[in-house]
PDB file of C-alpha atoms in Angstrom:
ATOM      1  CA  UNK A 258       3.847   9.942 -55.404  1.00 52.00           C
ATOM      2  CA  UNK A 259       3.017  11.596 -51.843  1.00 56.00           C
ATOM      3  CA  UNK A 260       1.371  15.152 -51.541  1.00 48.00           C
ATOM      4  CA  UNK A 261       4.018  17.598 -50.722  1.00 50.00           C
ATOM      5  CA  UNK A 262       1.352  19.970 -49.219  1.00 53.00           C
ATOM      6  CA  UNK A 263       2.153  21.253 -45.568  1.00 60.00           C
ATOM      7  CA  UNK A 264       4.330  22.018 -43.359  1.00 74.00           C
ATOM      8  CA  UNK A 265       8.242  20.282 -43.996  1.00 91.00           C
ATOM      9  CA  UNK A 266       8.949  18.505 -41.298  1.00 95.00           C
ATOM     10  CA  UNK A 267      12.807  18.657 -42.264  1.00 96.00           C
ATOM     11  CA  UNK A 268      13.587  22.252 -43.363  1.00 95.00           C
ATOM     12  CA  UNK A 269      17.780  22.664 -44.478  1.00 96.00           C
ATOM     13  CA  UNK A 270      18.232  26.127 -45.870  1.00 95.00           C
ATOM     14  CA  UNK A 271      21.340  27.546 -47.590  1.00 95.00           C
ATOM     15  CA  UNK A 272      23.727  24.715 -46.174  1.00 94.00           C
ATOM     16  CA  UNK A 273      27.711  25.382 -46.353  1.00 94.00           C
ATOM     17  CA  UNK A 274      29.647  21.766 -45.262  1.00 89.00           C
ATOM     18  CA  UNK A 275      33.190  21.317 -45.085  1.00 87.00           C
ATOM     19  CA  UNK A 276      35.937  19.226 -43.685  1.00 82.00           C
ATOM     20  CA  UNK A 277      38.605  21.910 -42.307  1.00 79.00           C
ATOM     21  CA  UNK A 278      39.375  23.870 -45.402  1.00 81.00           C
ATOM     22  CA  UNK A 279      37.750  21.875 -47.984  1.00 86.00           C
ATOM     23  CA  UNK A 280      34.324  22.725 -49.007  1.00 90.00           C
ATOM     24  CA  UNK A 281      31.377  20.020 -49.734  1.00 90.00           C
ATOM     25  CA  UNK A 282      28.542  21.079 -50.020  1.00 94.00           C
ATOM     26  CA  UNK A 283      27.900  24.645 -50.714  1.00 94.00           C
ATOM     27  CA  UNK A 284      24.178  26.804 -50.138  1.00 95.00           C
ATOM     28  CA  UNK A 285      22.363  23.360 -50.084  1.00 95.00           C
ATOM     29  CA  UNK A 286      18.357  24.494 -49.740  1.00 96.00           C
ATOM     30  CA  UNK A 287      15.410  21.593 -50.031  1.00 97.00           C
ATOM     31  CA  UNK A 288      12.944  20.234 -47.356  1.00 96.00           C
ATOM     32  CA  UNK A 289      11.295  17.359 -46.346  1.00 97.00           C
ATOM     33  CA  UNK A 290       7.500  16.602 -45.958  1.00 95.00           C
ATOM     34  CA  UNK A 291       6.222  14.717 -43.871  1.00 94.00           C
ATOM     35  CA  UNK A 292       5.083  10.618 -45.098  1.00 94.00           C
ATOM     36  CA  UNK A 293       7.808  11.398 -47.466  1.00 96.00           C
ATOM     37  CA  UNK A 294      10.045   8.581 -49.041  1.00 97.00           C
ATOM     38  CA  UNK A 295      13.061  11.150 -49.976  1.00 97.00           C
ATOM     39  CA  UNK A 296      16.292  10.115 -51.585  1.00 97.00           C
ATOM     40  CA  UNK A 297      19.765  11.268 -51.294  1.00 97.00           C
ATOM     41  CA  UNK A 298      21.879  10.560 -54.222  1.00 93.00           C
ATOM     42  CA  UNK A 299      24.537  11.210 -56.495  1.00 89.00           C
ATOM     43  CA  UNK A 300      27.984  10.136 -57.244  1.00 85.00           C
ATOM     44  CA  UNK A 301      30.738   8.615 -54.977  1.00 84.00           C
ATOM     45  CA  UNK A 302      31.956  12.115 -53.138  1.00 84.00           C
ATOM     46  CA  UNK A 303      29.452  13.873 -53.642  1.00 88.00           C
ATOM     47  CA  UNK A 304      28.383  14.034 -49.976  1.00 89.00           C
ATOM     48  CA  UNK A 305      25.468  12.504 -49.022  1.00 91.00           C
ATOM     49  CA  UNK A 306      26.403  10.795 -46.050  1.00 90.00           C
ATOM     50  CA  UNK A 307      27.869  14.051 -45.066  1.00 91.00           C
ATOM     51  CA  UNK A 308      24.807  15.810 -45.875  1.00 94.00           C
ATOM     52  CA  UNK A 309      23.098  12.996 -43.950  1.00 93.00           C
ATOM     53  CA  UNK A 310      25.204  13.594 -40.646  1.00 91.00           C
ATOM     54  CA  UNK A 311      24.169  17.320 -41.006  1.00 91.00           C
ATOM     55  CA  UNK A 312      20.315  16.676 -41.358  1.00 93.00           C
ATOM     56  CA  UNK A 313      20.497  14.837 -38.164  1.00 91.00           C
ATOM     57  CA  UNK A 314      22.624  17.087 -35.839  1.00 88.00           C
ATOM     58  CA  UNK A 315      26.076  15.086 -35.378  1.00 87.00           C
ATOM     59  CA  UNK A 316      28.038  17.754 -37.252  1.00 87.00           C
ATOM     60  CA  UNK A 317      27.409  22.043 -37.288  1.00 86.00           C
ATOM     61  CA  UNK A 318      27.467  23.504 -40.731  1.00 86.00           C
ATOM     62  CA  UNK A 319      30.241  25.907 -41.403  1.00 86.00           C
ATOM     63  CA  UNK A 320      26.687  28.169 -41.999  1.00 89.00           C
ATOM     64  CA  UNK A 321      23.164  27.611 -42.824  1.00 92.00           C
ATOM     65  CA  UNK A 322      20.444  26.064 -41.052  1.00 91.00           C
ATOM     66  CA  UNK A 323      18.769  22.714 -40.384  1.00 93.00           C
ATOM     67  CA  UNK A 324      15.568  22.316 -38.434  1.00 91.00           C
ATOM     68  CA  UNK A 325      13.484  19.101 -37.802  1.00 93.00           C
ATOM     69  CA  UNK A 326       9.717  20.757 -36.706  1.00 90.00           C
ATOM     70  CA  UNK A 327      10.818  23.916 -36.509  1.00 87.00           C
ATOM     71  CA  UNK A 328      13.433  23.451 -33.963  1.00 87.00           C
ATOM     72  CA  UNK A 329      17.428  24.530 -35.437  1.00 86.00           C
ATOM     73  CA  UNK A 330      19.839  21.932 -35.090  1.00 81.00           C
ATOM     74  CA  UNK A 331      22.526  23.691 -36.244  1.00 60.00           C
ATOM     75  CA  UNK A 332      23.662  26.032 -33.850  1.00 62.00           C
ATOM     76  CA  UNK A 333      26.884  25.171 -32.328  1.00 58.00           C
ATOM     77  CA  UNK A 334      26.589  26.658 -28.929  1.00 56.00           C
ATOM     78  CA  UNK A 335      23.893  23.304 -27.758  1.00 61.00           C
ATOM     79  CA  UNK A 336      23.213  20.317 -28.104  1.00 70.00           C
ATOM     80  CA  UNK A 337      20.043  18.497 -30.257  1.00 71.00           C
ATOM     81  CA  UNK A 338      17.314  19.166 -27.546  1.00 74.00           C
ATOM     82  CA  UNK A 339      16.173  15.600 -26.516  1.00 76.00           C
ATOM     83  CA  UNK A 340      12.694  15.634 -27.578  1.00 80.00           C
ATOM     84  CA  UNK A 341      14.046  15.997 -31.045  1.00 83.00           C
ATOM     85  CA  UNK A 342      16.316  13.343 -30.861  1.00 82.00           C
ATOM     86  CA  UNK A 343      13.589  11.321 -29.944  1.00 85.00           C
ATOM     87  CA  UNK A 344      11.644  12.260 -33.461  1.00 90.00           C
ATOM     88  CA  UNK A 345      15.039  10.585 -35.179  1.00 92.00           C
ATOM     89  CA  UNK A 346      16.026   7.301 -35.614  1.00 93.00           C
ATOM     90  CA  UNK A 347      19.092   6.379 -37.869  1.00 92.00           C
ATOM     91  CA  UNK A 348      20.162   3.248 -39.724  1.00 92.00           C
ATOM     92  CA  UNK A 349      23.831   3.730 -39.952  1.00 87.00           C
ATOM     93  CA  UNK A 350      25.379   1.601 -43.325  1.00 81.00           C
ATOM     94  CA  UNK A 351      27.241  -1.327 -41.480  1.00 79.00           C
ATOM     95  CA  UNK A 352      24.198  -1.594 -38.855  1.00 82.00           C
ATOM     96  CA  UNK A 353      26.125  -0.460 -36.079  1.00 88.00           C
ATOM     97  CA  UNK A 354      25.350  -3.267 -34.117  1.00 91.00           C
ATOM     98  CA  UNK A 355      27.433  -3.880 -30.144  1.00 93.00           C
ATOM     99  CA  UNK A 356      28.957  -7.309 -31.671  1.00 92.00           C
ATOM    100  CA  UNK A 357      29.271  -8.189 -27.549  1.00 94.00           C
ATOM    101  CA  UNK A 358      25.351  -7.798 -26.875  1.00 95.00           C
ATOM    102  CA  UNK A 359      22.480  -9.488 -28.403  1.00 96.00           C
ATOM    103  CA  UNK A 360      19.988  -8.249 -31.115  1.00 96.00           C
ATOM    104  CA  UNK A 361      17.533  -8.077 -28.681  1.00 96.00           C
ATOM    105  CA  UNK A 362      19.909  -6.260 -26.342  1.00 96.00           C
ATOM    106  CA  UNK A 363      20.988  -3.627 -29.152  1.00 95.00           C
ATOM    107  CA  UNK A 364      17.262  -2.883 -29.945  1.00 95.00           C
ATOM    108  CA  UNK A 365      16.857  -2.275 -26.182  1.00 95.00           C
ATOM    109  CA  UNK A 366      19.530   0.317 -25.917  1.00 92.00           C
ATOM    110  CA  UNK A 367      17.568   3.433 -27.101  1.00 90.00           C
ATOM    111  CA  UNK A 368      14.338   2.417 -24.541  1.00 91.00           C
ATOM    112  CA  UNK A 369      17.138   1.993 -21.650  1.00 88.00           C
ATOM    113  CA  UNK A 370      18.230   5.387 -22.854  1.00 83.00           C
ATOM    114  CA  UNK A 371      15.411   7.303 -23.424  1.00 83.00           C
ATOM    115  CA  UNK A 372      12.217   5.800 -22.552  1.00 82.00           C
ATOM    116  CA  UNK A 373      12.266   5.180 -18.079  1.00 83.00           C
ATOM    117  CA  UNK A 374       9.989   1.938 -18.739  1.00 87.00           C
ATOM    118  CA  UNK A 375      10.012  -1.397 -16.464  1.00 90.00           C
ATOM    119  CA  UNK A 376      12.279  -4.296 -18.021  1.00 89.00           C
ATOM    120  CA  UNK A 377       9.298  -6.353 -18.941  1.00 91.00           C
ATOM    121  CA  UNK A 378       7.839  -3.778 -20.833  1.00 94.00           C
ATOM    122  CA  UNK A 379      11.104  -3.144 -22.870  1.00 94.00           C
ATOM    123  CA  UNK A 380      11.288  -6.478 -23.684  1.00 94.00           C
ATOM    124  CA  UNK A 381       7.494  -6.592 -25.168  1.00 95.00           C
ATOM    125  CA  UNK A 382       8.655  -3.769 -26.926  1.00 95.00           C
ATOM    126  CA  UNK A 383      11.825  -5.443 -28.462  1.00 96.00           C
ATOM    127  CA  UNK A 384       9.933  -8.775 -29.527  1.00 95.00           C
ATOM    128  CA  UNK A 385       7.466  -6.360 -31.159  1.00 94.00           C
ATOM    129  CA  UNK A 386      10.546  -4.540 -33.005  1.00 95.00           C
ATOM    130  CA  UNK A 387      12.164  -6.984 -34.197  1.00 95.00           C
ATOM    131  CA  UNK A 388       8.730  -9.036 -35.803  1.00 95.00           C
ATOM    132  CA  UNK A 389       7.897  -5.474 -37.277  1.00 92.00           C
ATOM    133  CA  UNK A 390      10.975  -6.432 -39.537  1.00 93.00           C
ATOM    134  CA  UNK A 391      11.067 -10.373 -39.610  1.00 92.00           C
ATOM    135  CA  UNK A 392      13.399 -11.045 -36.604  1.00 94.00           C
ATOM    136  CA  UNK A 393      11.147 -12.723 -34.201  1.00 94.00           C
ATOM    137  CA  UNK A 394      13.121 -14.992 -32.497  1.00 93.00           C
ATOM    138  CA  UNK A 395      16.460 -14.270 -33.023  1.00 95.00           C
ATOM    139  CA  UNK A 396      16.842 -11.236 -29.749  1.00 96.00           C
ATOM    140  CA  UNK A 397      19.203 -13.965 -28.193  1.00 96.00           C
ATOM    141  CA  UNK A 398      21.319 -14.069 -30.645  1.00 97.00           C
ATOM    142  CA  UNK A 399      24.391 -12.521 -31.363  1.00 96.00           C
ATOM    143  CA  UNK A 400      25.008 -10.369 -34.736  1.00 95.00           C
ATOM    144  CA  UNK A 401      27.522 -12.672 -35.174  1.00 95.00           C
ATOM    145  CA  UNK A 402      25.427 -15.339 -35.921  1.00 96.00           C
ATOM    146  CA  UNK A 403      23.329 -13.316 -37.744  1.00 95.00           C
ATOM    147  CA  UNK A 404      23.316 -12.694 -41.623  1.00 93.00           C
ATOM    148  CA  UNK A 405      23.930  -8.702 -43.441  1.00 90.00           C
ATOM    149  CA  UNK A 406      20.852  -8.875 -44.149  1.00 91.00           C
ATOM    150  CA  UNK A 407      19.232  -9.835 -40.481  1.00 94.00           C
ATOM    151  CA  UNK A 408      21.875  -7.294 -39.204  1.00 93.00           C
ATOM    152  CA  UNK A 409      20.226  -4.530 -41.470  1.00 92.00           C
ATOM    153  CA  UNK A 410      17.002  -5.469 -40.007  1.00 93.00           C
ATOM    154  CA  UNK A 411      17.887  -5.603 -36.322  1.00 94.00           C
ATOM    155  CA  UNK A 412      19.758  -2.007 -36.980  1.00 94.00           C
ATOM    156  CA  UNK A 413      16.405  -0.666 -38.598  1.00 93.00           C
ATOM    157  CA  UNK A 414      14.492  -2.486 -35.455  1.00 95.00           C
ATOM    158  CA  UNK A 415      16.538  -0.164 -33.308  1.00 95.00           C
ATOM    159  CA  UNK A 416      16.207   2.871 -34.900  1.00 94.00           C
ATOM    160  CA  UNK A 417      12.477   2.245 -34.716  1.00 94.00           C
ATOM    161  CA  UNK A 418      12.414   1.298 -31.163  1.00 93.00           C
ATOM    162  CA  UNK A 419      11.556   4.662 -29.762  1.00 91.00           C
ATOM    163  CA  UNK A 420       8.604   5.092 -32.851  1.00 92.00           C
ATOM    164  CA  UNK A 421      10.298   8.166 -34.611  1.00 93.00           C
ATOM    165  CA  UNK A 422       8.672  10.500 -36.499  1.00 94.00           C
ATOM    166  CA  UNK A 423      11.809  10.517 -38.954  1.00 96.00           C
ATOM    167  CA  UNK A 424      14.005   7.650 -39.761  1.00 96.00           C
ATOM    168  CA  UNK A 425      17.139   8.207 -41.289  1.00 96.00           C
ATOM    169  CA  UNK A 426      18.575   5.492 -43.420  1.00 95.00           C
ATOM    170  CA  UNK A 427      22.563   5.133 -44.821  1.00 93.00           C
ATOM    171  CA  UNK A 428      23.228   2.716 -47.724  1.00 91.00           C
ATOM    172  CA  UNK A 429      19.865   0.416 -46.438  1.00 91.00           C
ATOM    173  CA  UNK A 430      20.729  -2.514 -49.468  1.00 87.00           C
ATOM    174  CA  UNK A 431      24.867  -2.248 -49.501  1.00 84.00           C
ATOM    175  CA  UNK A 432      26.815  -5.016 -49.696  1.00 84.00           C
ATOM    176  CA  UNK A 433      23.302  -6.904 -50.024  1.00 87.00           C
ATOM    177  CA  UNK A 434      22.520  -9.488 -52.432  1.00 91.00           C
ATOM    178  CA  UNK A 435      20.083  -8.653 -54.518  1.00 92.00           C
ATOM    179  CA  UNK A 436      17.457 -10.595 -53.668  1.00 93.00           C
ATOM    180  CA  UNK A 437      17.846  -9.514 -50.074  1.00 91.00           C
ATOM    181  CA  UNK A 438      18.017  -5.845 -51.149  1.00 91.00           C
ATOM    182  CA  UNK A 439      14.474  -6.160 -52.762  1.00 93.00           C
ATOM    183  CA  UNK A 440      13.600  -7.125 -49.344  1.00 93.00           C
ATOM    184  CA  UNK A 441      14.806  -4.330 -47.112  1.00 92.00           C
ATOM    185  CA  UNK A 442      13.053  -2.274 -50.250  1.00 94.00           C
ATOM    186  CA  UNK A 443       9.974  -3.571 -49.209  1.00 94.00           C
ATOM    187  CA  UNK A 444      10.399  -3.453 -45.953  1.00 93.00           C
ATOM    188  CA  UNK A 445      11.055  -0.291 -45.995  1.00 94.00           C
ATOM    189  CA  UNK A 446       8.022   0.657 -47.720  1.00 96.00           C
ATOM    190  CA  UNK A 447       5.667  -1.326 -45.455  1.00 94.00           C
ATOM    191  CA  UNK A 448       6.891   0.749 -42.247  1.00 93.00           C
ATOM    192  CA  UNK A 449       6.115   4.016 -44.272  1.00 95.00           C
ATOM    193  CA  UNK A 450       2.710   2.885 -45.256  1.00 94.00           C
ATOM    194  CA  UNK A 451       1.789   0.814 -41.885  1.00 92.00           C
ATOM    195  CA  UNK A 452       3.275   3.848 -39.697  1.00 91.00           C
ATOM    196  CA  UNK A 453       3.424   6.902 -41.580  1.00 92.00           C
ATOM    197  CA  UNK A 454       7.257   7.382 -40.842  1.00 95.00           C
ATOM    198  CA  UNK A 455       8.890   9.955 -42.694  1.00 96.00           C
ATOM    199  CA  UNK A 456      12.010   8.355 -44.300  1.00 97.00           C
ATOM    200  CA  UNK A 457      15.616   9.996 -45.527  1.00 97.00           C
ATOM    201  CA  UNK A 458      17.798   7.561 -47.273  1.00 97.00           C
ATOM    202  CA  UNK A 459      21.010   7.705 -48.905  1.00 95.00           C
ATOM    203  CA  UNK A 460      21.589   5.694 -51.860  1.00 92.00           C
ATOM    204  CA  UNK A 461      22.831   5.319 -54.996  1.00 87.00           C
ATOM    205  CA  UNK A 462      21.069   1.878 -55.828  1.00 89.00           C
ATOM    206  CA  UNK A 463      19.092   2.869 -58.571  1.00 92.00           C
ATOM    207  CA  UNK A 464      16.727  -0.414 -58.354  1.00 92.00           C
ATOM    208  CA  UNK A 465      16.486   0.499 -54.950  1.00 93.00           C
ATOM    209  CA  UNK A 466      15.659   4.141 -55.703  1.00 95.00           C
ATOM    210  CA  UNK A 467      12.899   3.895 -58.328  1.00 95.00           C
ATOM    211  CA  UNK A 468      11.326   1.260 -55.731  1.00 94.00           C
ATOM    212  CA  UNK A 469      11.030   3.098 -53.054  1.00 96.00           C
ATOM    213  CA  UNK A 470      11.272   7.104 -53.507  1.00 96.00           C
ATOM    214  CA  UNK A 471       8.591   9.518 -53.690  1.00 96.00           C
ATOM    215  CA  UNK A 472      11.144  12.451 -54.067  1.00 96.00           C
ATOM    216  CA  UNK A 473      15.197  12.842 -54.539  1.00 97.00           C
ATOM    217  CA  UNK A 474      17.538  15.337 -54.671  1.00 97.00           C
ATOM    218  CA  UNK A 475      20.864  14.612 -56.604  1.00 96.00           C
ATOM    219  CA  UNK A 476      24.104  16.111 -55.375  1.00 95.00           C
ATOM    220  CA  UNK A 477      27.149  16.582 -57.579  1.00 93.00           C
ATOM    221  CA  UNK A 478      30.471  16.693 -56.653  1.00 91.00           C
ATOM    222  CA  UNK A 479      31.582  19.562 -59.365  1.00 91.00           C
ATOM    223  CA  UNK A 480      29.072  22.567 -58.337  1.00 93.00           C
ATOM    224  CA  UNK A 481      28.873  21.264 -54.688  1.00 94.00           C
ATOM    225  CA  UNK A 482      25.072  21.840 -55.234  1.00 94.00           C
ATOM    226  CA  UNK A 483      21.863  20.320 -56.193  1.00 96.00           C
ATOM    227  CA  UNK A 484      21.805  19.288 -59.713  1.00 96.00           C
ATOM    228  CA  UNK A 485      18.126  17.555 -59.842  1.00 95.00           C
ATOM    229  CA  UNK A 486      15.250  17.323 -57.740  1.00 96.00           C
ATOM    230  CA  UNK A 487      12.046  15.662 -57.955  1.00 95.00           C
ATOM    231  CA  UNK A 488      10.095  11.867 -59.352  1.00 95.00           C
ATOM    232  CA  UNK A 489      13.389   9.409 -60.030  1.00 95.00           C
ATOM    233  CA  UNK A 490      11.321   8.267 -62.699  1.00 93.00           C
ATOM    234  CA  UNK A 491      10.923  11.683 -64.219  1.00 94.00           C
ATOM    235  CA  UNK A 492      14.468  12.388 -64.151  1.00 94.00           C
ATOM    236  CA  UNK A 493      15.012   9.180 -65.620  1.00 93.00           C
ATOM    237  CA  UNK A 494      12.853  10.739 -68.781  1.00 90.00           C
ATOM    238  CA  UNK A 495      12.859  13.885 -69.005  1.00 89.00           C
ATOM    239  CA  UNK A 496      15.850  15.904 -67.213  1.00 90.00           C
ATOM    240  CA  UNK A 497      18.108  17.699 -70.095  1.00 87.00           C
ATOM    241  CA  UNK A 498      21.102  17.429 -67.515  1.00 90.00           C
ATOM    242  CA  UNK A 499      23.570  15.277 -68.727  1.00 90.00           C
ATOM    243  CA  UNK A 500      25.340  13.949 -65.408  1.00 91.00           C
ATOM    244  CA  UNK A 501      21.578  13.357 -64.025  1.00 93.00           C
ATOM    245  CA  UNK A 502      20.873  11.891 -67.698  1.00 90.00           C
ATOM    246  CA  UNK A 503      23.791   9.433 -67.110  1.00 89.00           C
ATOM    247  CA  UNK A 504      22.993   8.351 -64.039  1.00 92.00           C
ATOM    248  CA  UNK A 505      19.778   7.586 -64.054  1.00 92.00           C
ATOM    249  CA  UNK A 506      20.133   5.564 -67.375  1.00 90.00           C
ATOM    250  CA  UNK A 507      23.256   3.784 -66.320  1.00 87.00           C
ATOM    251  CA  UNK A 508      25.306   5.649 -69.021  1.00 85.00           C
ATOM    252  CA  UNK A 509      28.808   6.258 -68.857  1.00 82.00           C
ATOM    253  CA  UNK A 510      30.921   9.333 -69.253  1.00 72.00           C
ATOM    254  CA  UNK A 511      31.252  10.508 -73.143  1.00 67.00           C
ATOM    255  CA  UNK A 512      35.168   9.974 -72.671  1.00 61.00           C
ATOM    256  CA  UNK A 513      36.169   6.663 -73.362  1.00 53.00           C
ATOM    257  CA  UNK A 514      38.322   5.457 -70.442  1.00 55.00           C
ATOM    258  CA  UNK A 515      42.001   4.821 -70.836  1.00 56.00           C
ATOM    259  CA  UNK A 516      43.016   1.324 -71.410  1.00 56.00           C
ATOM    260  CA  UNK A 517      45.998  -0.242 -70.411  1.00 58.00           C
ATOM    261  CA  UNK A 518      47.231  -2.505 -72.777  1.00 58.00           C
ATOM    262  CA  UNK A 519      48.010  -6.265 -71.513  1.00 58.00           C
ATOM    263  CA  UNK A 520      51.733  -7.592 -71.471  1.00 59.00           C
ATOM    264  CA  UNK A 521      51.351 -10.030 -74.209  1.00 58.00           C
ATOM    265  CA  UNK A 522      54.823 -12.662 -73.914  1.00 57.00           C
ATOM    266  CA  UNK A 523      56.931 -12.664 -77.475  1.00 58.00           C
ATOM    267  CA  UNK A 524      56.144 -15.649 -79.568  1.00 57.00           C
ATOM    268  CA  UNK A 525      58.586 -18.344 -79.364  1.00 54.00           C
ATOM    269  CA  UNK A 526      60.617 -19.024 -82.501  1.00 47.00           C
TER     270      UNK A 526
END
């Protein structure tokens, strides 16, 4: 597990999220340091891609704070300054990918954006990219005629084309097969050790999760709150929560489920 000492590079203090009326997260504190492999999890609704979306300055918390270096993205009167938007790069869940323009020409789109270089140097750039996560060769072609899993590496290309400090990942191995998921696991970790790129992933893959985290935080959908924090594999072990307890061991609820019994026909005479 990574040193926590220093400065966070990813700071979110006393966090209140909603959607209109409906509160879903409520004083969410933790931060980020930096080298980090740090895991968003918990149940299905308990916001995490929300939480997510917050972290990286697409939504304004109802109140709280989020800062990435020191600078607050959460005021609602501006915009994320630019020079922090370059520090981010996100891997949204379905890739995101422009199904009309190549891989090569997706992976291009933040340098076009944000970086003023010459064509030819773009293009060295994108080959780079895309053999940093085993794509070399396929910029011409369309995502399409691509597989999930080649998407989910040309998506994570892009977010890496502008080198960001932070990348931001959404549901990395869903809808993966397993034996691809164990690959975009290790991919992931060889850009964090090769580059030093502080990552933020949301996830609820547990195989995934005890491959790859240094730290996680597990939201819950009851308290609106943190419930756990810290080593997935110390959670696993030792937390005295039940609903962390449960989830980390794969354990389901005390309360049996109710079964439906099935129509059975009457026997013949």
């Amino acid at each position: 597990m990574k040193s926590r000492a220093g400065t966070p590079v990813i700071e979110v203090e006393q966090l209140t999220a909603s959607y209109g009326e409906d509160t879903i997260l409520r004083d969410i504190s933790f931060s980020v340091h930096e080298g980090e492999i740090f895991v968003i999890l918990g149940e299905s609704g308990s916001g995490k891609s929300t939480l997510m979306k917050y972290m990286v300055g697409l939504l304004v918390p109802r109140s709280g704070r989020v800062r990435i270096d020191g600078e607050e993205l959460s005021s609602p009167s501006r915009e994320v300054p630019e020079e922090v938007r370059r520090k981010i790069g996100i891997l949204f869940q379905s890739a995101a990918l422009i199904g009309s323009m190549t891989v090569g020409e997706n992976v291009a789109l933040p340098l076009a954006a944000y970086s003023g270089l010459p064509g030819n140097v773009v293009t060295n750039l994108v080959n780079w990219k895309l053999e940093l996560v085993g794509l070399q060769g396929y910029a011409d072609h369309l995502p399409s005629e691509i597989s999930g899993g080649m998407k989910k590496r040309a998506g994570l290309a892009r977010a890496l084309a502008l080198n960001p400090k932070i990348l931001f990942l959404d549901e990395p191995s869903a809808g993966l097969d397993p034996v691809t998921a164990a690959e975009i696991d290790e991919l992931i970790l060889q850009i964090n050790h090769s580059l030093g790129t502080t990552m933020v992933i949301v996830t609820h893959e547990l195989d995934s999760i005890y491959r790859v985290a240094d730290r996680v935080i597990m939201l819950d959908r009851a308290t609106q709150n943190i419930i756990a924090e810290g080593d997935p594999r110390q959670l696993k072990k030792e937390s005295g929560n039940e609903t962390v307890r449960r989830f980390f061991n794969r354990e389901p609820r005390t309360e049996a489920p109710t079964l439906i019994p099935r129509h059975r026909p009457a026997a013949s005479s």
